[in-house]
Each structure stands twice: as structure tokens, then as C-alpha cells.
Amino acid sequence: MSEEVNPFESLQSQIDGAAAHMDVGEDVLERLKHPERVLETNLTVEMDDGSLDRFRAFRSQFNGDRGPYKGGIRYHPDVTRDEVKALSGWMVYKCATVGIPYGGGKGGIVIDPDDYSEAELERITRAFAKELRPLIGEDRDIPAPDVNTGQREMNWIKDTYETLENTTAPGVVTGKAPDSGGSAGRVEATGRSTVIAAREAFDYLDTDLEGATVAVQGYGNAGWIAAKLIDEMGATVVAASDSSGGIYSDDGFDPVAAKDHKNETGSVVGFEGADEEITNEELLTLDVDLLIPAALENAIDEGIAGDVRADVISEAANGPITPAADEVLAGKDVLVIPDILANAGGVTVSYFEWVQNRQRFYWTEERVNEELEAIVVDAFDALIDTYEEHGLDTLRTAAYVVAIRRVVDAFEQGGSWP
Ligand code: NAD
């Protein structure tokens, strides 16, 4: 993974790249490239042994022109202020790409959650929720899960918020457990949009998904669901990896059994259903039809991009390809489905969850999946139209052109104040 690329600079260069094809003033562009505000806080929390520990935490509210700030909370030792700012900006353009009425936000705590007990993680999460309370709310800013957080953390944040506010407000966070107001289909949504977008891309290229070979980097929520669903569509998952390494089988393996192995042992490595072990770098450069990066940002830098042999990349992760790598891949005619479309299923079903919370009326999983499918297919078609109409070099640029237009329109219709 490239160390030098600052994700916030990547975001800004992606916006500049798209703006070059648009009529947007420099002054408005400045607004589009910077967060409106960033909370930086230090959480002091009691550990199980009675000692105190300090945790840096952030929440960036990037842009609220199209609706409440929306975005996940990540627990990872490498979280930085710039990473959180970039991720919050990607949320703005992601929500605009798929046309859901949200702005963008993102948060994170600098922590390796494996080092703490469940009771400690609960106190840390509640301490963060207390700091977030003035900023968040069903109509203000709505957090969600991200790397190393899930239903459990969302349930804690919701409970803390509701207790402090003396109300019920299930829509203050999304990604909750179903009994706490979560939506059917939310856990699968990110992997689902990743593979729906890939299916549309294969269709656009007039290539068969049936029998296509697939490699998945990162076997967490987004990656493993994408593997399972693409296998169900008839493709063959030949490789998967996590932070401990990867596995490969020429003729594919059962993605569900690989996940069971990871659940039991902590990693896909050692899974008996695969023929051999490979490194993450080897996985990214396999000769496959579809590559799904589903780990962290900057996984594919310029050097690795030169060796990529996949025909299509569907970005389940946020920012897995650096801007320099994007250029290399475009030069090799690799069709990259950008993160702000490919993984938008997560925020889209979060939006459905929030709608259900506000209406106190819950949908079937079938309805959730049908509505998601329609949104991803429409968004993909809009990208292709813009890509072809403007003769753009990448689908990413097309996505930013579509999304920036929508954010600018909302801003200009509202005007600035005071
Ligand atoms: P997760 O914590 O469930 O899984 C992350 C996976 O990546 C794990 O298997 C981990 O071992 C692996 N990993 C970490 N570092 C790695 C490395 N250096 N090399 C290879 N594998 C590595 O997280 P997730 O929710 O699946 O999120 C993954 C990506 O998808 C992130 O970029 C996240 O922002 C993005 N995303 C997730 C959602 C969602 O709904 N979960 C929505 C949109 C985007």
C-alpha cells in the first residue's frame, strides 16, 4: 500500500479533474474541495484495570447542501484527520452520484479495536457519542458503520444519543441491528451494489459475467458479500485476501466456506478449499476478469497499476486506487467502476433505513433489494451517458461531473448566507 498518497489530496485532484470538464467558478470549486467543519476530540476513557487511556477521534462534516451529513465511523490505528476529511468528501459525491438526499460526513477513532475488551469498546464508543451529540441528529448528521464498526457500535451510539436527548430517534444512526431499527438488506448492501455495478459494466462491454474470474482484496463486510453474490451470479471467485495474506485457486473456491474459515481462525489464510497462498500484491495483479478491492484506500498505486491484468475493477473500498494509478489503468483500458457508485449500496440502504425509521414502517428485504437495484442501474446508466457524451477518460471523472453538478445546483439554488 502506498504510504505517500494523502487521500484528501486524492479527493481534491479528483474534483479538479472533473471540474476541468465543467463550467464551475473557482470560488464555488473552493467550497467543494474543503469540509465545512471538523471535530477533533480526545476521549479519556477508563480501562478495565482502572487506568485511563486517551483516544484521538474525528468527525468531518464536509458538505450539507443536499441534506444531512451522512457517513460512517471507522476504528483503525491509521485513522488521520486528512483521511477522515477525504472520506467525508467522498460521501458527498457518492450520495449525489446515486441521487439520495444527503450531504457527506465521516468519523473515526485512532484505535486498534482488537486490543480492547468489549466493555472498554462500549465505553469508548459512548464517550465518542457524547462528544458527537451536539453535531448529530436525524436531520443533522447521521453516522453509520465503517471499517471495524458494525451494528453493535451503532446500537451503542443510538442508545447514548437517545438517553442524553431523552427521546427516541432511531434515524440518528444507520446500520443498526434489525431489532434496534435496522433495515433488512443493510449488511449485504455494499457488496450488492459492487456486484450490480460490475454486472452492468460487463453488459456494457458485451462480456459474459457467467464464468468470469474474480479476485477480492479484503474479506470483511463489503468484500465477502461481494464474493458471495458474484458467485451466485455465475462468476468464479479465484482469489481472496485479508490483512494476513491471500488465497488462490485456479478453478475457484466456495466463498462462503472461505468466510466460515475466516470466522473460525481470523483469516482466509489456511483455508483448505484453496490451492495456494498468495500475497495481497499478487492478488491485485492476477490475470482475472474482475478485481474487487475491498480493503483500504491506496491499495493500488502507480507501480501496482502497471501490473494489473484485470479487465474491470469494481471499487468496494473507498479510494483504493490513487490518482496516478487511475491514469495508468485508463491508459490500459481497464474499466474502473468508481467507489462513489460501486460501494454506494451501503449508503443507499442506510437511506432506506432512515426513511423507514422516520415513517416507523419497515420494508421487506425483497423491496429493499429491488429499490437498491433500480438506483444502482440508473446511476450506472447516467455515468455511461456522461462518459460518452463528454468523451471522458474514466468513469470516475464521469461520476464526479454528475455529482458536482448536483451539489453545485443545490448550493446555487439555496445561495450563500449571510
Ligand atoms: P471490514 O472491517 O469489515 O473489512 C475490511 C477487510 O479488509 C478485512 O478483511 C481486513 O482484514 C482487510 N484488510 C485490512 N487491511 C488490509 C490490507 N492491507 N490488505 C488486505 N486486506 C486488508 O470493513 P468493510 O466494512 O468491509 O470496509 C471495507 C472497505 O469498504 C472500506 O474502504 C470501507 O470504507 C468501504 N465501505 C464499506 C461500507 C460498508 O457498508 N461496510 C460501505 C461503503 C464503503
JSON list of C-alpha atoms in Angstrom, two decimals, residues 36-258:
[
{"chain": "A", "resi": 36, "resn": "GLU", "atom": "CA", "xyz": [-17.40, 22.77, 6.35]},
{"chain": "A", "resi": 37, "resn": "ARG", "atom": "CA", "xyz": [-16.15, 21.70, 9.80]},
{"chain": "A", "resi": 38, "resn": "VAL", "atom": "CA", "xyz": [-14.08, 19.01, 11.53]},
{"chain": "A", "resi": 39, "resn": "LEU", "atom": "CA", "xyz": [-14.44, 17.95, 15.15]},
{"chain": "A", "resi": 40, "resn": "GLU", "atom": "CA", "xyz": [-11.17, 16.72, 16.68]},
{"chain": "A", "resi": 41, "resn": "THR", "atom": "CA", "xyz": [-11.53, 15.39, 20.19]},
{"chain": "A", "resi": 42, "resn": "ASN", "atom": "CA", "xyz": [-9.57, 13.41, 22.76]},
{"chain": "A", "resi": 43, "resn": "LEU", "atom": "CA", "xyz": [-11.63, 10.79, 24.57]},
{"chain": "A", "resi": 44, "resn": "THR", "atom": "CA", "xyz": [-10.45, 9.91, 28.07]},
{"chain": "A", "resi": 45, "resn": "VAL", "atom": "CA", "xyz": [-11.86, 6.52, 28.98]},
{"chain": "A", "resi": 46, "resn": "GLU", "atom": "CA", "xyz": [-11.43, 4.18, 31.96]},
{"chain": "A", "resi": 47, "resn": "MET", "atom": "CA", "xyz": [-9.97, 0.78, 31.11]},
{"chain": "A", "resi": 48, "resn": "ASP", "atom": "CA", "xyz": [-10.96, -2.50, 32.77]},
{"chain": "A", "resi": 49, "resn": "ASP", "atom": "CA", "xyz": [-7.96, -2.30, 35.13]},
{"chain": "A", "resi": 50, "resn": "GLY", "atom": "CA", "xyz": [-8.97, 1.16, 36.37]},
{"chain": "A", "resi": 51, "resn": "SER", "atom": "CA", "xyz": [-6.33, 3.09, 34.41]},
{"chain": "A", "resi": 52, "resn": "LEU", "atom": "CA", "xyz": [-7.24, 5.88, 31.96]},
{"chain": "A", "resi": 53, "resn": "ASP", "atom": "CA", "xyz": [-6.50, 5.80, 28.24]},
{"chain": "A", "resi": 54, "resn": "ARG", "atom": "CA", "xyz": [-6.72, 8.60, 25.67]},
{"chain": "A", "resi": 55, "resn": "PHE", "atom": "CA", "xyz": [-8.09, 8.20, 22.12]},
{"chain": "A", "resi": 56, "resn": "ARG", "atom": "CA", "xyz": [-7.99, 10.77, 19.31]},
{"chain": "A", "resi": 57, "resn": "ALA", "atom": "CA", "xyz": [-11.24, 10.93, 17.39]},
{"chain": "A", "resi": 58, "resn": "PHE", "atom": "CA", "xyz": [-12.61, 12.96, 14.49]},
{"chain": "A", "resi": 59, "resn": "ARG", "atom": "CA", "xyz": [-15.87, 13.80, 12.75]},
{"chain": "A", "resi": 60, "resn": "SER", "atom": "CA", "xyz": [-15.76, 15.72, 9.49]},
{"chain": "A", "resi": 61, "resn": "GLN", "atom": "CA", "xyz": [-18.89, 17.35, 8.08]},
{"chain": "A", "resi": 62, "resn": "PHE", "atom": "CA", "xyz": [-17.88, 18.04, 4.52]},
{"chain": "A", "resi": 63, "resn": "ASN", "atom": "CA", "xyz": [-20.93, 19.47, 2.78]},
{"chain": "A", "resi": 64, "resn": "GLY", "atom": "CA", "xyz": [-24.62, 19.70, 3.67]},
{"chain": "A", "resi": 65, "resn": "ASP", "atom": "CA", "xyz": [-26.01, 21.38, 0.56]},
{"chain": "A", "resi": 66, "resn": "ARG", "atom": "CA", "xyz": [-28.11, 18.34, -0.45]},
{"chain": "A", "resi": 67, "resn": "GLY", "atom": "CA", "xyz": [-29.21, 17.17, 3.00]},
{"chain": "A", "resi": 68, "resn": "PRO", "atom": "CA", "xyz": [-27.95, 15.99, 6.40]},
{"chain": "A", "resi": 69, "resn": "TYR", "atom": "CA", "xyz": [-24.29, 14.95, 6.62]},
{"chain": "A", "resi": 70, "resn": "LYS", "atom": "CA", "xyz": [-24.03, 11.18, 6.22]},
{"chain": "A", "resi": 71, "resn": "GLY", "atom": "CA", "xyz": [-21.16, 8.77, 6.63]},
{"chain": "A", "resi": 72, "resn": "GLY", "atom": "CA", "xyz": [-19.51, 6.03, 8.64]},
{"chain": "A", "resi": 73, "resn": "ILE", "atom": "CA", "xyz": [-17.32, 5.84, 11.71]},
{"chain": "A", "resi": 74, "resn": "ARG", "atom": "CA", "xyz": [-14.08, 3.91, 11.39]},
{"chain": "A", "resi": 75, "resn": "TYR", "atom": "CA", "xyz": [-11.98, 2.34, 14.18]},
{"chain": "A", "resi": 76, "resn": "HIS", "atom": "CA", "xyz": [-8.40, 1.89, 12.95]},
{"chain": "A", "resi": 77, "resn": "PRO", "atom": "CA", "xyz": [-4.89, 2.71, 14.21]},
{"chain": "A", "resi": 78, "resn": "ASP", "atom": "CA", "xyz": [-4.08, 4.56, 10.96]},
{"chain": "A", "resi": 79, "resn": "VAL", "atom": "CA", "xyz": [-7.06, 6.98, 11.09]},
{"chain": "A", "resi": 80, "resn": "THR", "atom": "CA", "xyz": [-5.90, 10.56, 10.45]},
{"chain": "A", "resi": 81, "resn": "ARG", "atom": "CA", "xyz": [-7.63, 13.90, 10.20]},
{"chain": "A", "resi": 82, "resn": "ASP", "atom": "CA", "xyz": [-6.93, 14.06, 6.45]},
{"chain": "A", "resi": 83, "resn": "GLU", "atom": "CA", "xyz": [-8.23, 10.55, 5.89]},
{"chain": "A", "resi": 84, "resn": "VAL", "atom": "CA", "xyz": [-11.49, 11.40, 7.65]},
{"chain": "A", "resi": 85, "resn": "LYS", "atom": "CA", "xyz": [-11.79, 14.64, 5.64]},
{"chain": "A", "resi": 86, "resn": "ALA", "atom": "CA", "xyz": [-11.30, 12.75, 2.38]},
{"chain": "A", "resi": 87, "resn": "LEU", "atom": "CA", "xyz": [-13.77, 10.03, 3.31]},
{"chain": "A", "resi": 88, "resn": "SER", "atom": "CA", "xyz": [-16.36, 12.68, 4.24]},
{"chain": "A", "resi": 89, "resn": "GLY", "atom": "CA", "xyz": [-15.91, 14.37, 0.86]},
{"chain": "A", "resi": 90, "resn": "TRP", "atom": "CA", "xyz": [-16.28, 11.07, -0.99]},
{"chain": "A", "resi": 91, "resn": "MET", "atom": "CA", "xyz": [-19.61, 10.65, 0.84]},
{"chain": "A", "resi": 92, "resn": "VAL", "atom": "CA", "xyz": [-20.88, 13.97, -0.56]},
{"chain": "A", "resi": 93, "resn": "TYR", "atom": "CA", "xyz": [-20.17, 12.93, -4.12]},
{"chain": "A", "resi": 94, "resn": "LYS", "atom": "CA", "xyz": [-21.33, 9.36, -3.54]},
{"chain": "A", "resi": 95, "resn": "CYS", "atom": "CA", "xyz": [-24.75, 10.47, -2.28]},
{"chain": "A", "resi": 96, "resn": "ALA", "atom": "CA", "xyz": [-25.02, 12.88, -5.20]},
{"chain": "A", "resi": 97, "resn": "THR", "atom": "CA", "xyz": [-23.98, 10.21, -7.74]},
{"chain": "A", "resi": 98, "resn": "VAL", "atom": "CA", "xyz": [-26.81, 7.91, -6.69]},
{"chain": "A", "resi": 99, "resn": "GLY", "atom": "CA", "xyz": [-29.18, 10.85, -6.14]},
{"chain": "A", "resi": 100, "resn": "ILE", "atom": "CA", "xyz": [-30.03, 10.36, -2.47]},
{"chain": "A", "resi": 101, "resn": "PRO", "atom": "CA", "xyz": [-30.78, 13.49, -0.41]},
{"chain": "A", "resi": 102, "resn": "TYR", "atom": "CA", "xyz": [-27.73, 13.62, 1.85]},
{"chain": "A", "resi": 103, "resn": "GLY", "atom": "CA", "xyz": [-24.53, 15.57, 2.23]},
{"chain": "A", "resi": 104, "resn": "GLY", "atom": "CA", "xyz": [-21.34, 13.88, 3.42]},
{"chain": "A", "resi": 105, "resn": "GLY", "atom": "CA", "xyz": [-19.63, 13.23, 6.74]},
{"chain": "A", "resi": 106, "resn": "LYS", "atom": "CA", "xyz": [-17.21, 10.71, 8.20]},
{"chain": "A", "resi": 107, "resn": "GLY", "atom": "CA", "xyz": [-15.69, 9.93, 11.57]},
{"chain": "A", "resi": 108, "resn": "GLY", "atom": "CA", "xyz": [-13.01, 7.81, 13.08]},
{"chain": "A", "resi": 109, "resn": "ILE", "atom": "CA", "xyz": [-11.20, 6.84, 16.26]},
{"chain": "A", "resi": 110, "resn": "VAL", "atom": "CA", "xyz": [-7.47, 6.12, 16.25]},
{"chain": "A", "resi": 111, "resn": "ILE", "atom": "CA", "xyz": [-7.62, 2.68, 17.82]},
{"chain": "A", "resi": 112, "resn": "ASP", "atom": "CA", "xyz": [-6.92, -0.97, 17.14]},
{"chain": "A", "resi": 113, "resn": "PRO", "atom": "CA", "xyz": [-10.15, -2.47, 18.50]},
{"chain": "A", "resi": 114, "resn": "ASP", "atom": "CA", "xyz": [-8.51, -5.91, 18.85]},
{"chain": "A", "resi": 115, "resn": "ASP", "atom": "CA", "xyz": [-6.53, -4.51, 21.79]},
{"chain": "A", "resi": 116, "resn": "TYR", "atom": "CA", "xyz": [-9.63, -3.73, 23.88]},
{"chain": "A", "resi": 117, "resn": "SER", "atom": "CA", "xyz": [-12.37, -5.71, 25.63]},
{"chain": "A", "resi": 118, "resn": "GLU", "atom": "CA", "xyz": [-16.00, -5.37, 24.61]},
{"chain": "A", "resi": 119, "resn": "ALA", "atom": "CA", "xyz": [-16.73, -3.39, 27.80]},
{"chain": "A", "resi": 120, "resn": "GLU", "atom": "CA", "xyz": [-13.86, -0.99, 27.00]},
{"chain": "A", "resi": 121, "resn": "LEU", "atom": "CA", "xyz": [-15.06, -0.59, 23.40]},
{"chain": "A", "resi": 122, "resn": "GLU", "atom": "CA", "xyz": [-18.54, 0.21, 24.68]},
{"chain": "A", "resi": 123, "resn": "ARG", "atom": "CA", "xyz": [-17.21, 2.95, 26.99]},
{"chain": "A", "resi": 124, "resn": "ILE", "atom": "CA", "xyz": [-15.00, 4.36, 24.18]},
{"chain": "A", "resi": 125, "resn": "THR", "atom": "CA", "xyz": [-17.95, 4.38, 21.75]},
{"chain": "A", "resi": 126, "resn": "ARG", "atom": "CA", "xyz": [-20.28, 6.02, 24.28]},
{"chain": "A", "resi": 127, "resn": "ALA", "atom": "CA", "xyz": [-17.61, 8.65, 25.07]},
{"chain": "A", "resi": 128, "resn": "PHE", "atom": "CA", "xyz": [-17.38, 9.45, 21.36]},
{"chain": "A", "resi": 129, "resn": "ALA", "atom": "CA", "xyz": [-21.19, 9.53, 21.06]},
{"chain": "A", "resi": 130, "resn": "LYS", "atom": "CA", "xyz": [-21.30, 12.07, 23.91]},
{"chain": "A", "resi": 131, "resn": "GLU", "atom": "CA", "xyz": [-18.84, 14.31, 22.01]},
{"chain": "A", "resi": 132, "resn": "LEU", "atom": "CA", "xyz": [-20.83, 13.86, 18.79]},
{"chain": "A", "resi": 133, "resn": "ARG", "atom": "CA", "xyz": [-24.21, 14.59, 20.37]},
{"chain": "A", "resi": 134, "resn": "PRO", "atom": "CA", "xyz": [-24.37, 18.34, 19.58]},
{"chain": "A", "resi": 135, "resn": "LEU", "atom": "CA", "xyz": [-23.41, 17.67, 15.96]},
{"chain": "A", "resi": 136, "resn": "ILE", "atom": "CA", "xyz": [-25.51, 14.66, 15.07]},
{"chain": "A", "resi": 137, "resn": "GLY", "atom": "CA", "xyz": [-29.26, 14.05, 14.82]},
{"chain": "A", "resi": 138, "resn": "GLU", "atom": "CA", "xyz": [-31.81, 12.58, 12.45]},
{"chain": "A", "resi": 139, "resn": "ASP", "atom": "CA", "xyz": [-31.90, 15.82, 10.44]},
{"chain": "A", "resi": 140, "resn": "ARG", "atom": "CA", "xyz": [-28.30, 16.95, 11.09]},
{"chain": "A", "resi": 141, "resn": "ASP", "atom": "CA", "xyz": [-25.67, 14.27, 10.70]},
{"chain": "A", "resi": 142, "resn": "ILE", "atom": "CA", "xyz": [-26.26, 10.52, 10.60]},
{"chain": "A", "resi": 143, "resn": "PRO", "atom": "CA", "xyz": [-23.29, 8.21, 11.31]},
{"chain": "A", "resi": 144, "resn": "ALA", "atom": "CA", "xyz": [-23.06, 4.60, 10.07]},
{"chain": "A", "resi": 145, "resn": "PRO", "atom": "CA", "xyz": [-20.62, 1.67, 10.31]},
{"chain": "A", "resi": 146, "resn": "ASP", "atom": "CA", "xyz": [-17.29, 1.60, 8.50]},
{"chain": "A", "resi": 147, "resn": "VAL", "atom": "CA", "xyz": [-14.07, -0.38, 8.96]},
{"chain": "A", "resi": 148, "resn": "ASN", "atom": "CA", "xyz": [-14.12, -2.26, 12.30]},
{"chain": "A", "resi": 149, "resn": "THR", "atom": "CA", "xyz": [-17.51, -0.94, 13.36]},
{"chain": "A", "resi": 150, "resn": "GLY", "atom": "CA", "xyz": [-20.92, -2.52, 12.87]},
{"chain": "A", "resi": 151, "resn": "GLN", "atom": "CA", "xyz": [-24.38, -2.96, 14.34]},
{"chain": "A", "resi": 152, "resn": "ARG", "atom": "CA", "xyz": [-23.05, -3.21, 17.88]},
{"chain": "A", "resi": 153, "resn": "GLU", "atom": "CA", "xyz": [-21.36, 0.22, 17.80]},
{"chain": "A", "resi": 154, "resn": "MET", "atom": "CA", "xyz": [-24.36, 1.82, 16.05]},
{"chain": "A", "resi": 155, "resn": "ASN", "atom": "CA", "xyz": [-26.72, 0.44, 18.71]},
{"chain": "A", "resi": 156, "resn": "TRP", "atom": "CA", "xyz": [-24.47, 1.95, 21.43]},
{"chain": "A", "resi": 157, "resn": "ILE", "atom": "CA", "xyz": [-24.36, 5.35, 19.70]},
{"chain": "A", "resi": 158, "resn": "LYS", "atom": "CA", "xyz": [-28.14, 5.39, 19.21]},
{"chain": "A", "resi": 159, "resn": "ASP", "atom": "CA", "xyz": [-28.72, 4.43, 22.85]},
{"chain": "A", "resi": 160, "resn": "THR", "atom": "CA", "xyz": [-26.31, 7.10, 24.14]},
{"chain": "A", "resi": 161, "resn": "TYR", "atom": "CA", "xyz": [-27.88, 9.78, 21.96]},
{"chain": "A", "resi": 162, "resn": "GLU", "atom": "CA", "xyz": [-31.45, 8.83, 22.86]},
{"chain": "A", "resi": 163, "resn": "THR", "atom": "CA", "xyz": [-30.62, 8.70, 26.57]},
{"chain": "A", "resi": 164, "resn": "LEU", "atom": "CA", "xyz": [-28.94, 12.12, 26.56]},
{"chain": "A", "resi": 165, "resn": "GLU", "atom": "CA", "xyz": [-31.70, 13.67, 24.43]},
{"chain": "A", "resi": 166, "resn": "ASN", "atom": "CA", "xyz": [-34.50, 11.92, 26.38]},
{"chain": "A", "resi": 167, "resn": "THR", "atom": "CA", "xyz": [-36.21, 10.83, 23.18]},
{"chain": "A", "resi": 168, "resn": "THR", "atom": "CA", "xyz": [-36.38, 8.01, 20.65]},
{"chain": "A", "resi": 169, "resn": "ALA", "atom": "CA", "xyz": [-34.51, 8.79, 17.44]},
{"chain": "A", "resi": 170, "resn": "PRO", "atom": "CA", "xyz": [-33.66, 5.56, 15.62]},
{"chain": "A", "resi": 171, "resn": "GLY", "atom": "CA", "xyz": [-32.71, 7.54, 12.49]},
{"chain": "A", "resi": 172, "resn": "VAL", "atom": "CA", "xyz": [-29.74, 9.19, 14.27]},
{"chain": "A", "resi": 173, "resn": "VAL", "atom": "CA", "xyz": [-27.52, 6.35, 13.02]},
{"chain": "A", "resi": 174, "resn": "THR", "atom": "CA", "xyz": [-27.94, 3.69, 10.34]},
{"chain": "A", "resi": 175, "resn": "GLY", "atom": "CA", "xyz": [-26.54, 0.19, 10.11]},
{"chain": "A", "resi": 176, "resn": "LYS", "atom": "CA", "xyz": [-28.31, -0.79, 13.34]},
{"chain": "A", "resi": 177, "resn": "ALA", "atom": "CA", "xyz": [-29.42, -4.32, 14.20]},
{"chain": "A", "resi": 178, "resn": "PRO", "atom": "CA", "xyz": [-32.95, -5.04, 12.92]},
{"chain": "A", "resi": 179, "resn": "ASP", "atom": "CA", "xyz": [-34.45, -5.07, 16.43]},
{"chain": "A", "resi": 180, "resn": "SER", "atom": "CA", "xyz": [-32.93, -1.64, 17.09]},
{"chain": "A", "resi": 181, "resn": "GLY", "atom": "CA", "xyz": [-34.45, -0.16, 13.92]},
{"chain": "A", "resi": 182, "resn": "GLY", "atom": "CA", "xyz": [-32.06, -1.52, 11.29]},
{"chain": "A", "resi": 183, "resn": "SER", "atom": "CA", "xyz": [-33.16, -2.30, 7.75]},
{"chain": "A", "resi": 184, "resn": "ALA", "atom": "CA", "xyz": [-33.39, -5.66, 6.07]},
{"chain": "A", "resi": 185, "resn": "GLY", "atom": "CA", "xyz": [-30.61, -5.95, 3.48]},
{"chain": "A", "resi": 186, "resn": "ARG", "atom": "CA", "xyz": [-28.29, -3.31, 5.01]},
{"chain": "A", "resi": 187, "resn": "VAL", "atom": "CA", "xyz": [-25.45, -5.70, 5.86]},
{"chain": "A", "resi": 188, "resn": "GLU", "atom": "CA", "xyz": [-25.33, -7.00, 2.28]},
{"chain": "A", "resi": 189, "resn": "ALA", "atom": "CA", "xyz": [-25.92, -3.65, 0.56]},
{"chain": "A", "resi": 190, "resn": "THR", "atom": "CA", "xyz": [-22.33, -2.54, -0.12]},
{"chain": "A", "resi": 191, "resn": "GLY", "atom": "CA", "xyz": [-21.28, -5.87, -1.61]},
{"chain": "A", "resi": 192, "resn": "ARG", "atom": "CA", "xyz": [-24.57, -5.97, -3.53]},
{"chain": "A", "resi": 193, "resn": "SER", "atom": "CA", "xyz": [-24.08, -2.60, -5.27]},
{"chain": "A", "resi": 194, "resn": "THR", "atom": "CA", "xyz": [-20.46, -3.54, -6.02]},
{"chain": "A", "resi": 195, "resn": "VAL", "atom": "CA", "xyz": [-21.57, -6.61, -7.98]},
{"chain": "A", "resi": 196, "resn": "ILE", "atom": "CA", "xyz": [-24.66, -5.00, -9.59]},
{"chain": "A", "resi": 197, "resn": "ALA", "atom": "CA", "xyz": [-22.34, -2.28, -10.94]},
{"chain": "A", "resi": 198, "resn": "ALA", "atom": "CA", "xyz": [-19.87, -4.94, -12.12]},
{"chain": "A", "resi": 199, "resn": "ARG", "atom": "CA", "xyz": [-22.67, -6.83, -13.87]},
{"chain": "A", "resi": 200, "resn": "GLU", "atom": "CA", "xyz": [-23.73, -3.61, -15.65]},
{"chain": "A", "resi": 201, "resn": "ALA", "atom": "CA", "xyz": [-20.11, -2.97, -16.68]},
{"chain": "A", "resi": 202, "resn": "PHE", "atom": "CA", "xyz": [-19.76, -6.46, -18.16]},
{"chain": "A", "resi": 203, "resn": "ASP", "atom": "CA", "xyz": [-23.02, -5.87, -20.02]},
{"chain": "A", "resi": 204, "resn": "TYR", "atom": "CA", "xyz": [-21.71, -2.50, -21.29]},
{"chain": "A", "resi": 205, "resn": "LEU", "atom": "CA", "xyz": [-18.52, -4.20, -22.50]},
{"chain": "A", "resi": 206, "resn": "ASP", "atom": "CA", "xyz": [-20.60, -7.02, -24.02]},
{"chain": "A", "resi": 207, "resn": "THR", "atom": "CA", "xyz": [-18.74, -9.57, -21.90]},
{"chain": "A", "resi": 208, "resn": "ASP", "atom": "CA", "xyz": [-20.20, -12.57, -20.11]},
{"chain": "A", "resi": 209, "resn": "LEU", "atom": "CA", "xyz": [-20.20, -12.49, -16.31]},
{"chain": "A", "resi": 210, "resn": "GLU", "atom": "CA", "xyz": [-21.04, -16.21, -16.25]},
{"chain": "A", "resi": 211, "resn": "GLY", "atom": "CA", "xyz": [-17.73, -17.99, -15.73]},
{"chain": "A", "resi": 212, "resn": "ALA", "atom": "CA", "xyz": [-15.75, -14.74, -15.33]},
{"chain": "A", "resi": 213, "resn": "THR", "atom": "CA", "xyz": [-12.88, -14.96, -12.82]},
{"chain": "A", "resi": 214, "resn": "VAL", "atom": "CA", "xyz": [-12.89, -12.68, -9.79]},
{"chain": "A", "resi": 215, "resn": "ALA", "atom": "CA", "xyz": [-10.31, -11.65, -7.16]},
{"chain": "A", "resi": 216, "resn": "VAL", "atom": "CA", "xyz": [-11.39, -9.90, -3.96]},
{"chain": "A", "resi": 217, "resn": "GLN", "atom": "CA", "xyz": [-8.93, -7.95, -1.78]},
{"chain": "A", "resi": 218, "resn": "GLY", "atom": "CA", "xyz": [-10.27, -7.58, 1.78]},
{"chain": "A", "resi": 219, "resn": "TYR", "atom": "CA", "xyz": [-12.70, -10.17, 3.11]},
{"chain": "A", "resi": 220, "resn": "GLY", "atom": "CA", "xyz": [-14.73, -8.11, 5.56]},
{"chain": "A", "resi": 221, "resn": "ASN", "atom": "CA", "xyz": [-18.30, -6.96, 5.23]},
{"chain": "A", "resi": 222, "resn": "ALA", "atom": "CA", "xyz": [-18.00, -5.39, 1.77]},
{"chain": "A", "resi": 223, "resn": "GLY", "atom": "CA", "xyz": [-15.58, -7.93, 0.24]},
{"chain": "A", "resi": 224, "resn": "TRP", "atom": "CA", "xyz": [-17.01, -11.20, 1.39]},
{"chain": "A", "resi": 225, "resn": "ILE", "atom": "CA", "xyz": [-20.61, -10.30, 0.47]},
{"chain": "A", "resi": 226, "resn": "ALA", "atom": "CA", "xyz": [-19.43, -9.19, -2.97]},
{"chain": "A", "resi": 227, "resn": "ALA", "atom": "CA", "xyz": [-17.66, -12.56, -3.35]},
{"chain": "A", "resi": 228, "resn": "LYS", "atom": "CA", "xyz": [-20.76, -14.49, -2.28]},
{"chain": "A", "resi": 229, "resn": "LEU", "atom": "CA", "xyz": [-23.13, -12.55, -4.59]},
{"chain": "A", "resi": 230, "resn": "ILE", "atom": "CA", "xyz": [-20.88, -12.61, -7.65]},
{"chain": "A", "resi": 231, "resn": "ASP", "atom": "CA", "xyz": [-20.50, -16.38, -7.16]},
{"chain": "A", "resi": 232, "resn": "GLU", "atom": "CA", "xyz": [-24.32, -16.62, -7.11]},
{"chain": "A", "resi": 233, "resn": "MET", "atom": "CA", "xyz": [-24.40, -14.67, -10.41]},
{"chain": "A", "resi": 234, "resn": "GLY", "atom": "CA", "xyz": [-22.30, -17.42, -12.01]},
{"chain": "A", "resi": 235, "resn": "ALA", "atom": "CA", "xyz": [-18.81, -15.89, -11.82]},
{"chain": "A", "resi": 236, "resn": "THR", "atom": "CA", "xyz": [-15.91, -17.82, -10.25]},
{"chain": "A", "resi": 237, "resn": "VAL", "atom": "CA", "xyz": [-14.10, -16.39, -7.21]},
{"chain": "A", "resi": 238, "resn": "VAL", "atom": "CA", "xyz": [-10.48, -17.48, -7.63]},
{"chain": "A", "resi": 239, "resn": "ALA", "atom": "CA", "xyz": [-8.74, -15.32, -5.01]},
{"chain": "A", "resi": 240, "resn": "ALA", "atom": "CA", "xyz": [-9.44, -13.52, -1.74]},
{"chain": "A", "resi": 241, "resn": "SER", "atom": "CA", "xyz": [-7.30, -11.84, 0.89]},
{"chain": "A", "resi": 242, "resn": "ASP", "atom": "CA", "xyz": [-7.28, -10.01, 4.19]},
{"chain": "A", "resi": 243, "resn": "SER", "atom": "CA", "xyz": [-4.64, -8.22, 6.23]},
{"chain": "A", "resi": 244, "resn": "SER", "atom": "CA", "xyz": [-2.87, -11.56, 6.92]},
{"chain": "A", "resi": 245, "resn": "GLY", "atom": "CA", "xyz": [-2.49, -12.56, 3.25]},
{"chain": "A", "resi": 246, "resn": "GLY", "atom": "CA", "xyz": [-4.39, -14.20, 0.42]},
{"chain": "A", "resi": 247, "resn": "ILE", "atom": "CA", "xyz": [-5.58, -17.49, -1.10]},
{"chain": "A", "resi": 248, "resn": "TYR", "atom": "CA", "xyz": [-5.84, -18.62, -4.72]},
{"chain": "A", "resi": 249, "resn": "SER", "atom": "CA", "xyz": [-7.38, -21.47, -6.68]},
{"chain": "A", "resi": 250, "resn": "ASP", "atom": "CA", "xyz": [-7.21, -21.69, -10.46]},
{"chain": "A", "resi": 251, "resn": "ASP", "atom": "CA", "xyz": [-10.71, -23.15, -10.71]},
{"chain": "A", "resi": 252, "resn": "GLY", "atom": "CA", "xyz": [-12.23, -21.17, -7.83]},
{"chain": "A", "resi": 253, "resn": "PHE", "atom": "CA", "xyz": [-13.41, -21.96, -4.32]},
{"chain": "A", "resi": 254, "resn": "ASP", "atom": "CA", "xyz": [-16.55, -21.67, -2.23]},
{"chain": "A", "resi": 255, "resn": "PRO", "atom": "CA", "xyz": [-16.62, -18.06, -0.95]},
{"chain": "A", "resi": 256, "resn": "VAL", "atom": "CA", "xyz": [-18.98, -18.95, 1.92]},
{"chain": "A", "resi": 257, "resn": "ALA", "atom": "CA", "xyz": [-16.70, -21.74, 3.17]},
{"chain": "A", "resi": 258, "resn": "ALA", "atom": "CA", "xyz": [-13.74, -19.31, 2.95]}
]
